């Protein structure tokens, strides 16, 4: 069991957003406020766990034995899109409170590359040897995403008050803030 | 006239990388070298043109409610073609793209153009839009990749320039930094050009803009 190495790698030293550059669009797009960043983070984590739970067995027990591994991209994106759709319907029907806080982020998640990324990466990650590790990896990759997006949202709330040159406002300032965060997370991989 | 608009939109006015800031993941991850950036640019351009053509042809067939899954499926098909082609013929690129090759599917530029342009326009215009959006992405990628490769490794397209390197630009943090600075400079230069254009009041004549932008590259 590689539980601790998986947790540390997924959250810190191989952080999905800042080290592997996955899920940058929501990272930049939904990080204006800490609340919405947290909501997005939780929604992404949830879908990541479900994705790993479904795509890992499909790839290893269906596509590979049938010799259809080359269809992985099409199958994965289809599974993710349906999963998000089903999740949206289930939440709407049974847990309306959660739906009202998480629902607006769900449609965005289908095209979030962190989700398809996690489905692809669990297949090649050497630490992952079974379904349990795959789900664990998905869970903590989501935690790492949440950590990064919430930290950035906190920074941006401060950043907006700074007197910056007009051309630096918005994306450039956010990028440079992310640059310093990436340096901090990079330090974890040196340990 | 419309063709010139499509061209200017793709390359500068609506540049997906520098103006709209879409498809950021691959831009940040693959701009460690100019060659990888160029390869990714071409791969995305191919998928963009093909998916725009198919989406445009099917625009009256696909029901409105399932259009997003349908577009994604079209895109995924072309990405699989690119993947199989690169694995067989250009293994160096296949290796350095890694997970970002399948992730072209969720590159928001492609879905954005399918939804925003191809599903509303004729095939010819859709193909042109795909081509110029792709080329706009490519030149921005090569610009950022070139800067990072020259400063981070002292090489350009693999050709050694000097021994002086700044490791920061080759790192993840350097990707964010370089991209941020390039966007800021692009906005600065573009706004200056637009202002001088307005002063000239020569709104019909777009030619000077093209020249000045090319010098900046």
mmCIF file of C-alpha atoms in Angstrom:
data_model
loop_
_atom_site.group_PDB
_atom_site.id
_atom_site.type_symbol
_atom_site.label_atom_id
_atom_site.label_comp_id
_atom_site.label_asym_id
_atom_site.label_seq_id
_atom_site.Cartn_x
_atom_site.Cartn_y
_atom_site.Cartn_z
ATOM 1 C CA UNK A 1 0.000 0.000 0.000
ATOM 2 C CA UNK A 2 1.380 3.363 -1.014
ATOM 3 C CA UNK A 3 -1.142 5.491 0.820
ATOM 4 C CA UNK A 4 1.067 8.250 2.216
ATOM 5 C CA UNK A 5 3.240 8.700 -0.900
ATOM 6 C CA UNK A 6 0.084 9.004 -3.024
ATOM 7 C CA UNK A 7 -1.408 11.624 -0.715
ATOM 8 C CA UNK A 8 1.767 13.701 -0.586
ATOM 9 C CA UNK A 9 2.385 13.452 -4.319
ATOM 10 C CA UNK A 10 -1.195 14.269 -5.336
ATOM 11 C CA UNK A 11 -1.675 17.205 -2.952
ATOM 12 C CA UNK A 12 1.742 18.832 -2.814
ATOM 13 C CA UNK A 13 4.730 17.723 -4.855
ATOM 14 C CA UNK A 14 2.732 16.838 -7.980
ATOM 15 C CA UNK A 15 -0.049 19.362 -7.415
ATOM 16 C CA UNK A 16 -2.451 19.125 -10.325
ATOM 17 C CA UNK A 17 -2.743 22.824 -10.980
ATOM 18 C CA UNK A 18 0.587 24.347 -10.104
ATOM 19 C CA UNK A 19 3.022 21.580 -11.051
ATOM 20 C CA UNK A 20 1.176 19.586 -13.722
ATOM 21 C CA UNK A 21 -0.822 22.479 -15.254
ATOM 22 C CA UNK A 22 -4.163 20.673 -15.268
ATOM 23 C CA UNK A 23 -7.428 22.491 -14.669
ATOM 24 C CA UNK A 24 -5.991 25.961 -15.216
ATOM 25 C CA UNK A 25 -9.205 27.339 -16.758
ATOM 26 C CA UNK A 26 -11.349 27.048 -13.597
ATOM 27 C CA UNK A 27 -8.241 27.920 -11.572
ATOM 28 C CA UNK A 28 -8.156 31.309 -13.306
ATOM 29 C CA UNK A 29 -11.868 31.647 -14.013
ATOM 30 C CA UNK A 30 -13.530 30.786 -10.686
ATOM 31 C CA UNK A 31 -10.974 32.227 -8.287
ATOM 32 C CA UNK A 32 -12.364 35.713 -7.724
ATOM 33 C CA UNK A 33 -13.877 34.840 -4.352
ATOM 34 C CA UNK A 34 -12.878 32.290 -1.721
ATOM 35 C CA UNK A 35 -16.451 30.941 -1.367
ATOM 36 C CA UNK A 36 -16.948 30.141 -5.032
ATOM 37 C CA UNK A 37 -13.408 28.763 -5.282
ATOM 38 C CA UNK A 38 -14.176 26.367 -2.437
ATOM 39 C CA UNK A 39 -17.442 25.317 -4.117
ATOM 40 C CA UNK A 40 -15.658 24.646 -7.382
ATOM 41 C CA UNK A 41 -12.924 22.732 -5.560
ATOM 42 C CA UNK A 42 -15.393 20.463 -3.788
ATOM 43 C CA UNK A 43 -17.361 19.815 -6.996
ATOM 44 C CA UNK A 44 -14.154 18.945 -8.876
ATOM 45 C CA UNK A 45 -12.958 16.628 -6.088
ATOM 46 C CA UNK A 46 -16.295 14.822 -6.090
ATOM 47 C CA UNK A 47 -16.289 14.280 -9.858
ATOM 48 C CA UNK A 48 -12.621 13.237 -9.816
ATOM 49 C CA UNK A 49 -13.321 10.465 -7.301
ATOM 50 C CA UNK A 50 -16.294 9.232 -9.352
ATOM 51 C CA UNK A 51 -14.282 9.425 -12.574
ATOM 52 C CA UNK A 52 -11.432 7.322 -11.184
ATOM 53 C CA UNK A 53 -13.928 4.868 -9.759
ATOM 54 C CA UNK A 54 -15.518 4.370 -13.184
ATOM 55 C CA UNK A 55 -12.773 4.877 -15.788
ATOM 56 C CA UNK A 56 -10.049 2.802 -14.088
ATOM 57 C CA UNK A 57 -12.063 -0.470 -14.184
ATOM 58 C CA UNK A 58 -13.420 0.325 -17.649
ATOM 59 C CA UNK A 59 -9.911 0.735 -19.041
ATOM 60 C CA UNK A 60 -8.329 -2.240 -17.291
ATOM 61 C CA UNK A 61 -11.167 -4.758 -17.390
ATOM 62 C CA UNK A 62 -13.052 -3.797 -20.560
ATOM 63 C CA UNK A 63 -10.947 -1.850 -23.063
ATOM 64 C CA UNK A 64 -7.604 -3.637 -22.596
ATOM 65 C CA UNK A 65 -8.949 -7.234 -22.723
ATOM 66 C CA UNK A 66 -10.983 -6.351 -25.816
ATOM 67 C CA UNK A 67 -7.996 -4.694 -27.496
ATOM 68 C CA UNK A 68 -9.819 -1.369 -27.714
ATOM 69 C CA UNK A 69 -7.333 0.718 -25.726
ATOM 70 C CA UNK A 70 -7.007 3.182 -28.625
ATOM 71 C CA UNK A 71 -10.594 4.274 -27.966
ATOM 72 C CA UNK A 72 -9.703 5.538 -24.491
ATOM 73 C CA UNK A 73 -10.082 9.257 -25.257
ATOM 74 C CA UNK A 74 -13.541 8.882 -26.770
ATOM 75 C CA UNK A 75 -14.744 6.483 -24.060
ATOM 76 C CA UNK A 76 -13.349 8.583 -21.196
ATOM 77 C CA UNK A 77 -14.839 11.871 -22.368
ATOM 78 C CA UNK A 78 -18.153 10.154 -22.945
ATOM 79 C CA UNK A 79 -18.104 8.582 -19.463
ATOM 80 C CA UNK A 80 -17.185 11.900 -17.830
ATOM 81 C CA UNK A 81 -19.881 13.823 -19.680
ATOM 82 C CA UNK A 82 -22.551 11.275 -18.727
ATOM 83 C CA UNK A 83 -21.293 11.100 -15.161
ATOM 84 C CA UNK A 84 -21.580 14.846 -14.729
ATOM 85 C CA UNK A 85 -25.038 14.825 -16.279
ATOM 86 C CA UNK A 86 -26.221 11.999 -13.978
ATOM 87 C CA UNK A 87 -24.673 13.653 -10.931
ATOM 88 C CA UNK A 88 -26.483 16.882 -11.769
ATOM 89 C CA UNK A 89 -29.835 15.090 -12.068
ATOM 90 C CA UNK A 90 -29.311 13.065 -8.865
ATOM 91 C CA UNK A 91 -28.340 16.127 -6.855
ATOM 92 C CA UNK A 92 -31.255 18.149 -8.217
ATOM 93 C CA UNK A 93 -33.718 15.417 -7.293
ATOM 94 C CA UNK A 94 -32.430 14.184 -3.923
ATOM 95 C CA UNK A 95 -30.138 16.814 -2.379
ATOM 96 C CA UNK A 96 -31.440 20.209 -3.595
ATOM 97 C CA UNK A 97 -29.437 22.100 -0.972
ATOM 98 C CA UNK A 98 -26.158 20.718 -2.295
ATOM 99 C CA UNK A 99 -27.349 21.219 -5.860
ATOM 100 C CA UNK A 100 -27.980 24.906 -5.323
ATOM 101 C CA UNK A 101 -24.438 25.426 -4.037
ATOM 102 C CA UNK A 102 -22.578 23.038 -6.359
ATOM 103 C CA UNK A 103 -24.885 22.868 -9.391
ATOM 104 C CA UNK A 104 -23.616 25.929 -11.225
ATOM 105 C CA UNK A 105 -20.097 24.490 -11.357
ATOM 106 C CA UNK A 106 -21.089 21.086 -12.713
ATOM 107 C CA UNK A 107 -21.606 21.924 -16.411
ATOM 108 C CA UNK A 108 -18.164 23.566 -16.444
ATOM 109 C CA UNK A 109 -16.582 20.397 -15.123
ATOM 110 C CA UNK A 110 -17.082 18.275 -18.262
ATOM 111 C CA UNK A 111 -14.552 20.373 -20.124
ATOM 112 C CA UNK A 112 -12.220 20.706 -17.150
ATOM 113 C CA UNK A 113 -8.972 19.108 -18.223
ATOM 114 C CA UNK A 114 -8.160 18.117 -14.635
ATOM 115 C CA UNK A 115 -10.916 15.492 -14.802
ATOM 116 C CA UNK A 116 -9.857 13.887 -18.074
ATOM 117 C CA UNK A 117 -6.284 14.374 -16.853
ATOM 118 C CA UNK A 118 -6.876 12.364 -13.692
ATOM 119 C CA UNK A 119 -8.519 9.582 -15.714
ATOM 120 C CA UNK A 120 -5.444 9.414 -17.964
ATOM 121 C CA UNK A 121 -2.838 9.859 -15.242
ATOM 122 C CA UNK A 122 -4.058 7.079 -12.931
ATOM 123 C CA UNK A 123 -3.326 4.685 -15.782
ATOM 124 C CA UNK A 124 0.340 5.681 -15.979
ATOM 125 C CA UNK A 125 1.043 6.690 -12.355
ATOM 126 C CA UNK A 126 3.451 4.085 -10.933
ATOM 127 C CA UNK A 127 2.169 4.460 -7.370
ATOM 128 C CA UNK A 128 -1.309 3.349 -8.426
ATOM 129 C CA UNK A 129 -1.594 -0.449 -8.452
ATOM 130 C CA UNK A 130 -5.303 -1.067 -7.960
ATOM 131 C CA UNK A 131 -8.749 0.437 -7.840
ATOM 132 C CA UNK A 132 -8.396 1.571 -4.206
ATOM 133 C CA UNK A 133 -5.224 3.542 -4.957
ATOM 134 C CA UNK A 134 -6.811 4.959 -8.104
ATOM 135 C CA UNK A 135 -9.751 6.339 -6.137
ATOM 136 C CA UNK A 136 -7.410 7.618 -3.414
ATOM 137 C CA UNK A 137 -5.318 9.358 -6.076
ATOM 138 C CA UNK A 138 -8.456 10.951 -7.521
ATOM 139 C CA UNK A 139 -9.586 12.129 -4.092
ATOM 140 C CA UNK A 140 -6.297 13.759 -3.163
ATOM 141 C CA UNK A 141 -5.706 15.198 -6.617
ATOM 142 C CA UNK A 142 -9.027 16.972 -6.009
ATOM 143 C CA UNK A 143 -7.871 18.092 -2.574
ATOM 144 C CA UNK A 144 -4.705 19.484 -4.165
ATOM 145 C CA UNK A 145 -6.825 21.344 -6.739
ATOM 146 C CA UNK A 146 -9.050 22.767 -3.995
ATOM 147 C CA UNK A 147 -6.031 23.866 -1.968
ATOM 148 C CA UNK A 148 -4.501 25.689 -4.932
ATOM 149 C CA UNK A 149 -7.709 27.409 -6.096
ATOM 150 C CA UNK A 150 -8.681 28.553 -2.578
ATOM 151 C CA UNK A 151 -5.181 29.923 -1.936
ATOM 152 C CA UNK A 152 -5.246 31.798 -5.238
ATOM 153 C CA UNK A 153 -8.704 33.201 -4.504
ATOM 154 C CA UNK A 154 -7.398 34.509 -1.188
ATOM 155 C CA UNK A 155 -4.478 36.151 -2.955
ATOM 156 C CA UNK A 156 -6.678 37.667 -5.655
ATOM 157 C CA UNK A 157 -8.999 39.294 -3.143
ATOM 158 C CA UNK A 158 -5.935 41.203 -1.927
ATOM 159 C CA UNK A 159 -4.489 41.662 -5.409
ATOM 160 C CA UNK A 160 -7.563 43.529 -6.664
ATOM 161 C CA UNK A 161 -6.922 46.324 -4.194
ATOM 162 C CA UNK A 162 -3.380 46.975 -5.410
ATOM 163 C CA UNK A 163 -2.666 49.968 -7.641
ATOM 164 C CA UNK A 164 -1.361 48.104 -10.691
ATOM 165 C CA UNK A 165 -0.575 49.314 -14.198
ATOM 166 C CA UNK A 166 -3.615 48.897 -16.456
ATOM 167 C CA UNK A 167 -2.028 46.300 -18.711
ATOM 168 C CA UNK A 168 -1.130 44.107 -15.702
ATOM 169 C CA UNK A 169 -4.650 44.035 -14.286
ATOM 170 C CA UNK A 170 -6.608 40.785 -14.572
ATOM 171 C CA UNK A 171 -4.884 37.798 -16.124
ATOM 172 C CA UNK A 172 -1.249 38.984 -16.032
ATOM 173 C CA UNK A 173 -1.396 39.828 -12.307
ATOM 174 C CA UNK A 174 -3.093 36.496 -11.568
ATOM 175 C CA UNK A 175 -0.458 34.645 -13.577
ATOM 176 C CA UNK A 176 2.346 36.303 -11.652
ATOM 177 C CA UNK A 177 0.656 35.487 -8.333
ATOM 178 C CA UNK A 178 0.353 31.857 -9.521
ATOM 179 C CA UNK A 179 4.033 31.984 -10.428
ATOM 180 C CA UNK A 180 4.984 32.567 -6.781
ATOM 181 C CA UNK A 181 2.584 29.834 -5.638
ATOM 182 C CA UNK A 182 4.123 27.415 -8.143
ATOM 183 C CA UNK A 183 7.560 28.180 -6.690
ATOM 184 C CA UNK A 184 6.287 27.334 -3.187
ATOM 185 C CA UNK A 185 4.754 24.038 -4.355
ATOM 186 C CA UNK A 186 7.851 23.198 -6.381
ATOM 187 C CA UNK A 187 9.833 23.283 -3.127
ATOM 188 C CA UNK A 188 7.800 20.277 -1.887
ATOM 189 C CA UNK A 189 9.065 18.114 -4.738
ATOM 190 C CA UNK A 190 12.651 18.734 -3.615
ATOM 191 C CA UNK A 191 12.088 17.031 -0.259
ATOM 192 C CA UNK B 1 -13.980 41.604 -46.304
ATOM 193 C CA UNK B 2 -15.306 38.895 -44.066
ATOM 194 C CA UNK B 3 -12.277 36.711 -44.739
ATOM 195 C CA UNK B 4 -9.978 39.512 -43.598
ATOM 196 C CA UNK B 5 -12.058 39.879 -40.413
ATOM 197 C CA UNK B 6 -11.752 36.160 -39.687
ATOM 198 C CA UNK B 7 -8.019 36.388 -40.241
ATOM 199 C CA UNK B 8 -7.520 39.407 -38.005
ATOM 200 C CA UNK B 9 -9.752 37.927 -35.292
ATOM 201 C CA UNK B 10 -7.861 34.656 -35.192
ATOM 202 C CA UNK B 11 -4.370 36.066 -35.340
ATOM 203 C CA UNK B 12 -4.699 39.200 -33.190
ATOM 204 C CA UNK B 13 -8.054 40.723 -32.288
ATOM 205 C CA UNK B 14 -9.495 37.572 -30.675
ATOM 206 C CA UNK B 15 -6.216 35.701 -30.276
ATOM 207 C CA UNK B 16 -7.191 32.625 -28.237
ATOM 208 C CA UNK B 17 -4.009 32.576 -26.188
ATOM 209 C CA UNK B 18 -3.212 36.239 -25.647
ATOM 210 C CA UNK B 19 -6.615 37.935 -25.799
ATOM 211 C CA UNK B 20 -9.219 35.352 -24.752
ATOM 212 C CA UNK B 21 -6.798 33.343 -22.542
ATOM 213 C CA UNK B 22 -8.246 29.949 -23.487
ATOM 214 C CA UNK B 23 -6.530 26.570 -23.612
ATOM 215 C CA UNK B 24 -4.150 27.709 -20.912
ATOM 216 C CA UNK B 25 -3.130 24.248 -19.653
ATOM 217 C CA UNK B 26 -1.326 23.154 -22.796
ATOM 218 C CA UNK B 27 0.150 26.627 -23.248
ATOM 219 C CA UNK B 28 1.748 26.551 -19.810
ATOM 220 C CA UNK B 29 2.821 22.919 -19.926
ATOM 221 C CA UNK B 30 4.319 22.641 -23.399
ATOM 222 C CA UNK B 31 6.080 25.977 -23.854
ATOM 223 C CA UNK B 32 9.345 24.672 -22.382
ATOM 224 C CA UNK B 33 10.677 24.422 -25.936
ATOM 225 C CA UNK B 34 9.818 26.176 -29.182
ATOM 226 C CA UNK B 35 9.599 22.870 -31.056
ATOM 227 C CA UNK B 36 7.052 21.316 -28.671
ATOM 228 C CA UNK B 37 5.040 24.547 -28.774
ATOM 229 C CA UNK B 38 5.062 24.508 -32.554
ATOM 230 C CA UNK B 39 4.048 20.837 -32.659
ATOM 231 C CA UNK B 40 1.179 21.410 -30.258
ATOM 232 C CA UNK B 41 0.100 24.457 -32.268
ATOM 233 C CA UNK B 42 -0.074 22.409 -35.457
ATOM 234 C CA UNK B 43 -1.899 19.525 -33.738
ATOM 235 C CA UNK B 44 -4.507 21.909 -32.324
ATOM 236 C CA UNK B 45 -4.848 23.710 -35.670
ATOM 237 C CA UNK B 46 -5.517 20.377 -37.423
ATOM 238 C CA UNK B 47 -8.176 19.369 -34.889
ATOM 239 C CA UNK B 48 -9.717 22.865 -35.000
ATOM 240 C CA UNK B 49 -10.050 22.939 -38.786
ATOM 241 C CA UNK B 50 -11.455 19.384 -38.966
ATOM 242 C CA UNK B 51 -13.892 19.779 -36.082
ATOM 243 C CA UNK B 52 -15.050 23.189 -37.357
ATOM 244 C CA UNK B 53 -15.756 21.708 -40.806
ATOM 245 C CA UNK B 54 -17.694 18.720 -39.428
ATOM 246 C CA UNK B 55 -19.622 20.775 -36.890
ATOM 247 C CA UNK B 56 -20.506 23.313 -39.571
ATOM 248 C CA UNK B 57 -21.681 20.577 -41.942
ATOM 249 C CA UNK B 58 -23.807 18.999 -39.224
ATOM 250 C CA UNK B 59 -25.104 22.266 -37.783
ATOM 251 C CA UNK B 60 -28.644 21.709 -39.042
ATOM 252 C CA UNK B 61 -28.673 18.009 -38.101
ATOM 253 C CA UNK B 62 -27.501 18.040 -34.479
ATOM 254 C CA UNK B 63 -30.392 18.716 -32.063
ATOM 255 C CA UNK B 64 -29.795 21.744 -29.892
ATOM 256 C CA UNK B 65 -30.052 19.896 -26.591
ATOM 257 C CA UNK B 66 -27.303 17.375 -27.234
ATOM 258 C CA UNK B 67 -25.029 19.689 -29.196
ATOM 259 C CA UNK B 68 -22.232 19.902 -26.614
ATOM 260 C CA UNK B 69 -21.782 16.101 -26.260
ATOM 261 C CA UNK B 70 -21.998 15.804 -30.045
ATOM 262 C CA UNK B 71 -19.277 18.460 -30.534
ATOM 263 C CA UNK B 72 -17.071 16.800 -27.918
ATOM 264 C CA UNK B 73 -17.438 13.443 -29.668
ATOM 265 C CA UNK B 74 -16.445 14.969 -33.028
ATOM 266 C CA UNK B 75 -13.414 16.594 -31.413
ATOM 267 C CA UNK B 76 -12.429 13.389 -29.582
ATOM 268 C CA UNK B 77 -12.451 11.489 -32.869
ATOM 269 C CA UNK B 78 -9.966 13.878 -34.487
ATOM 270 C CA UNK B 79 -7.779 13.914 -31.376
ATOM 271 C CA UNK B 80 -7.618 10.112 -31.553
ATOM 272 C CA UNK B 81 -6.508 10.406 -35.190
ATOM 273 C CA UNK B 82 -3.751 12.839 -34.177
ATOM 274 C CA UNK B 83 -2.713 10.538 -31.328
ATOM 275 C CA UNK B 84 -2.431 7.474 -33.551
ATOM 276 C CA UNK B 85 -0.578 9.464 -36.229
ATOM 277 C CA UNK B 86 1.971 10.920 -33.802
ATOM 278 C CA UNK B 87 2.565 7.601 -32.046
ATOM 279 C CA UNK B 88 3.408 6.009 -35.364
ATOM 280 C CA UNK B 89 5.335 8.771 -37.150
ATOM 281 C CA UNK B 90 6.508 11.519 -34.744
ATOM 282 C CA UNK B 91 7.370 9.682 -31.559
ATOM 283 C CA UNK B 92 9.439 12.546 -30.110
ATOM 284 C CA UNK B 93 6.350 14.774 -30.004
ATOM 285 C CA UNK B 94 4.152 11.916 -28.772
ATOM 286 C CA UNK B 95 6.518 11.447 -25.826
ATOM 287 C CA UNK B 96 6.844 15.122 -24.901
ATOM 288 C CA UNK B 97 3.093 15.844 -25.191
ATOM 289 C CA UNK B 98 2.313 13.075 -22.689
ATOM 290 C CA UNK B 99 -1.068 13.544 -21.072
ATOM 291 C CA UNK B 100 -1.633 16.819 -22.935
ATOM 292 C CA UNK B 101 -2.233 14.988 -26.204
ATOM 293 C CA UNK B 102 -5.542 13.399 -25.090
ATOM 294 C CA UNK B 103 -6.301 16.665 -23.300
ATOM 295 C CA UNK B 104 -6.631 18.493 -26.644
ATOM 296 C CA UNK B 105 -10.226 17.193 -26.424
ATOM 297 C CA UNK B 106 -10.985 19.532 -23.545
ATOM 298 C CA UNK B 107 -8.964 22.436 -24.928
ATOM 299 C CA UNK B 108 -11.551 25.199 -24.587
ATOM 300 C CA UNK B 109 -10.425 26.934 -27.800
ATOM 301 C CA UNK B 110 -11.745 24.046 -29.907
ATOM 302 C CA UNK B 111 -15.090 23.618 -28.168
ATOM 303 C CA UNK B 112 -15.390 27.404 -27.992
ATOM 304 C CA UNK B 113 -15.022 27.793 -31.778
ATOM 305 C CA UNK B 114 -17.361 24.850 -32.474
ATOM 306 C CA UNK B 115 -20.028 26.397 -30.273
ATOM 307 C CA UNK B 116 -19.357 30.073 -30.995
ATOM 308 C CA UNK B 117 -18.549 30.040 -34.703
ATOM 309 C CA UNK B 118 -18.783 26.754 -36.612
ATOM 310 C CA UNK B 119 -22.321 25.933 -35.468
ATOM 311 C CA UNK B 120 -23.549 29.247 -36.922
ATOM 312 C CA UNK B 121 -21.550 29.637 -40.131
ATOM 313 C CA UNK B 122 -21.007 28.081 -43.561
ATOM 314 C CA UNK B 123 -18.337 25.419 -44.054
ATOM 315 C CA UNK B 124 -15.824 27.631 -45.858
ATOM 316 C CA UNK B 125 -15.866 30.324 -43.197
ATOM 317 C CA UNK B 126 -15.748 27.704 -40.422
ATOM 318 C CA UNK B 127 -12.656 26.096 -41.942
ATOM 319 C CA UNK B 128 -10.948 29.497 -42.299
ATOM 320 C CA UNK B 129 -11.863 30.409 -38.735
ATOM 321 C CA UNK B 130 -10.381 27.122 -37.506
ATOM 322 C CA UNK B 131 -7.229 27.709 -39.521
ATOM 323 C CA UNK B 132 -6.612 31.262 -38.302
ATOM 324 C CA UNK B 133 -7.586 30.587 -34.695
ATOM 325 C CA UNK B 134 -5.161 27.656 -34.797
ATOM 326 C CA UNK B 135 -2.435 29.808 -36.304
ATOM 327 C CA UNK B 136 -3.091 32.512 -33.699
ATOM 328 C CA UNK B 137 -2.649 29.868 -30.990
ATOM 329 C CA UNK B 138 0.487 28.565 -32.734
ATOM 330 C CA UNK B 139 2.304 31.884 -33.022
ATOM 331 C CA UNK B 140 1.541 32.755 -29.416
ATOM 332 C CA UNK B 141 2.763 29.301 -28.311
ATOM 333 C CA UNK B 142 5.990 29.627 -30.306
ATOM 334 C CA UNK B 143 6.539 33.156 -28.944
ATOM 335 C CA UNK B 144 6.201 32.020 -25.326
ATOM 336 C CA UNK B 145 8.032 28.739 -26.006
ATOM 337 C CA UNK B 146 10.839 30.613 -27.754
ATOM 338 C CA UNK B 147 11.307 33.050 -24.878
ATOM 339 C CA UNK B 148 11.344 30.232 -22.330
ATOM 340 C CA UNK B 149 13.669 28.024 -24.362
ATOM 341 C CA UNK B 150 16.159 30.823 -25.075
ATOM 342 C CA UNK B 151 16.288 32.028 -21.470
ATOM 343 C CA UNK B 152 15.842 28.661 -19.759
ATOM 344 C CA UNK B 153 18.050 26.403 -21.872
ATOM 345 C CA UNK B 154 20.080 28.772 -24.069
ATOM 346 C CA UNK B 155 18.759 27.092 -27.212
ATOM 347 C CA UNK B 156 16.172 27.912 -29.895
ATOM 348 C CA UNK B 157 14.437 25.056 -31.754
ATOM 349 C CA UNK B 158 17.181 22.858 -30.310
ATOM 350 C CA UNK B 159 20.024 24.966 -31.750
ATOM 351 C CA UNK B 160 22.530 26.062 -29.118
ATOM 352 C CA UNK B 161 22.870 29.833 -28.774
ATOM 353 C CA UNK B 162 25.014 30.318 -25.668
ATOM 354 C CA UNK B 163 25.878 28.742 -22.298
ATOM 355 C CA UNK B 164 24.017 31.333 -20.254
ATOM 356 C CA UNK B 165 20.749 29.938 -18.792
ATOM 357 C CA UNK B 166 18.220 31.057 -16.199
ATOM 358 C CA UNK B 167 16.653 27.873 -14.793
ATOM 359 C CA UNK B 168 13.642 29.828 -13.532
ATOM 360 C CA UNK B 169 12.246 30.165 -17.056
ATOM 361 C CA UNK B 170 12.358 26.410 -17.620
ATOM 362 C CA UNK B 171 10.432 25.727 -14.388
ATOM 363 C CA UNK B 172 6.679 25.695 -13.740
ATOM 364 C CA UNK B 173 6.828 29.075 -12.048
ATOM 365 C CA UNK B 174 8.596 30.479 -15.105
ATOM 366 C CA UNK B 175 5.703 29.319 -17.291
ATOM 367 C CA UNK B 176 3.192 31.382 -15.324
ATOM 368 C CA UNK B 177 5.554 34.357 -15.197
ATOM 369 C CA UNK B 178 6.419 34.390 -18.915
ATOM 370 C CA UNK B 179 2.782 33.901 -19.975
ATOM 371 C CA UNK B 180 1.630 36.727 -17.676
ATOM 372 C CA UNK B 181 4.263 39.142 -18.958
ATOM 373 C CA UNK B 182 3.591 38.246 -22.611
ATOM 374 C CA UNK B 183 -0.162 38.883 -22.171
ATOM 375 C CA UNK B 184 0.548 42.225 -20.494
ATOM 376 C CA UNK B 185 2.891 43.299 -23.308
ATOM 377 C CA UNK B 186 0.451 42.144 -25.982
ATOM 378 C CA UNK B 187 -2.376 44.146 -24.402
ATOM 379 C CA UNK B 188 -0.101 47.169 -24.091
ATOM 380 C CA UNK B 189 1.059 47.046 -27.723
ATOM 381 C CA UNK B 190 -2.408 46.218 -29.077
ATOM 382 C CA UNK B 191 -4.089 49.048 -27.184
ATOM 383 C CA UNK B 192 -1.432 51.494 -28.413
ATOM 384 C CA UNK B 193 -2.025 50.373 -32.007
ATOM 385 C CA UNK B 194 -5.791 50.670 -31.681
ATOM 386 C CA UNK B 195 -5.459 54.142 -30.208
ATOM 387 C CA UNK B 196 -3.197 55.347 -33.016
ATOM 388 C CA UNK B 197 -5.614 53.814 -35.521
ATOM 389 C CA UNK B 198 -8.512 55.722 -34.048
ATOM 390 C CA UNK B 199 -6.492 58.936 -34.218
ATOM 391 C CA UNK B 200 -5.770 58.365 -37.878
ATOM 392 C CA UNK B 201 -9.480 57.672 -38.429
ATOM 393 C CA UNK B 202 -8.468 55.329 -41.219
ATOM 394 C CA UNK B 203 -10.837 52.641 -40.012
ATOM 395 C CA UNK B 204 -11.183 50.928 -43.365
ATOM 396 C CA UNK B 205 -7.450 50.399 -43.745
ATOM 397 C CA UNK B 206 -6.245 47.492 -41.621
ATOM 398 C CA UNK B 207 -2.884 47.054 -43.333
ATOM 399 C CA UNK B 208 -0.634 49.018 -40.911
ATOM 400 C CA UNK B 209 -1.832 46.905 -37.976
ATOM 401 C CA UNK B 210 -0.695 43.706 -39.622
ATOM 402 C CA UNK B 211 2.764 45.152 -40.310
ATOM 403 C CA UNK B 212 3.320 46.497 -36.835
ATOM 404 C CA UNK B 213 2.189 43.258 -35.206
ATOM 405 C CA UNK B 214 4.566 41.230 -37.292
ATOM 406 C CA UNK B 215 7.492 43.421 -36.240
ATOM 407 C CA UNK B 216 6.618 42.774 -32.626
ATOM 408 C CA UNK B 217 6.882 39.024 -33.134
#
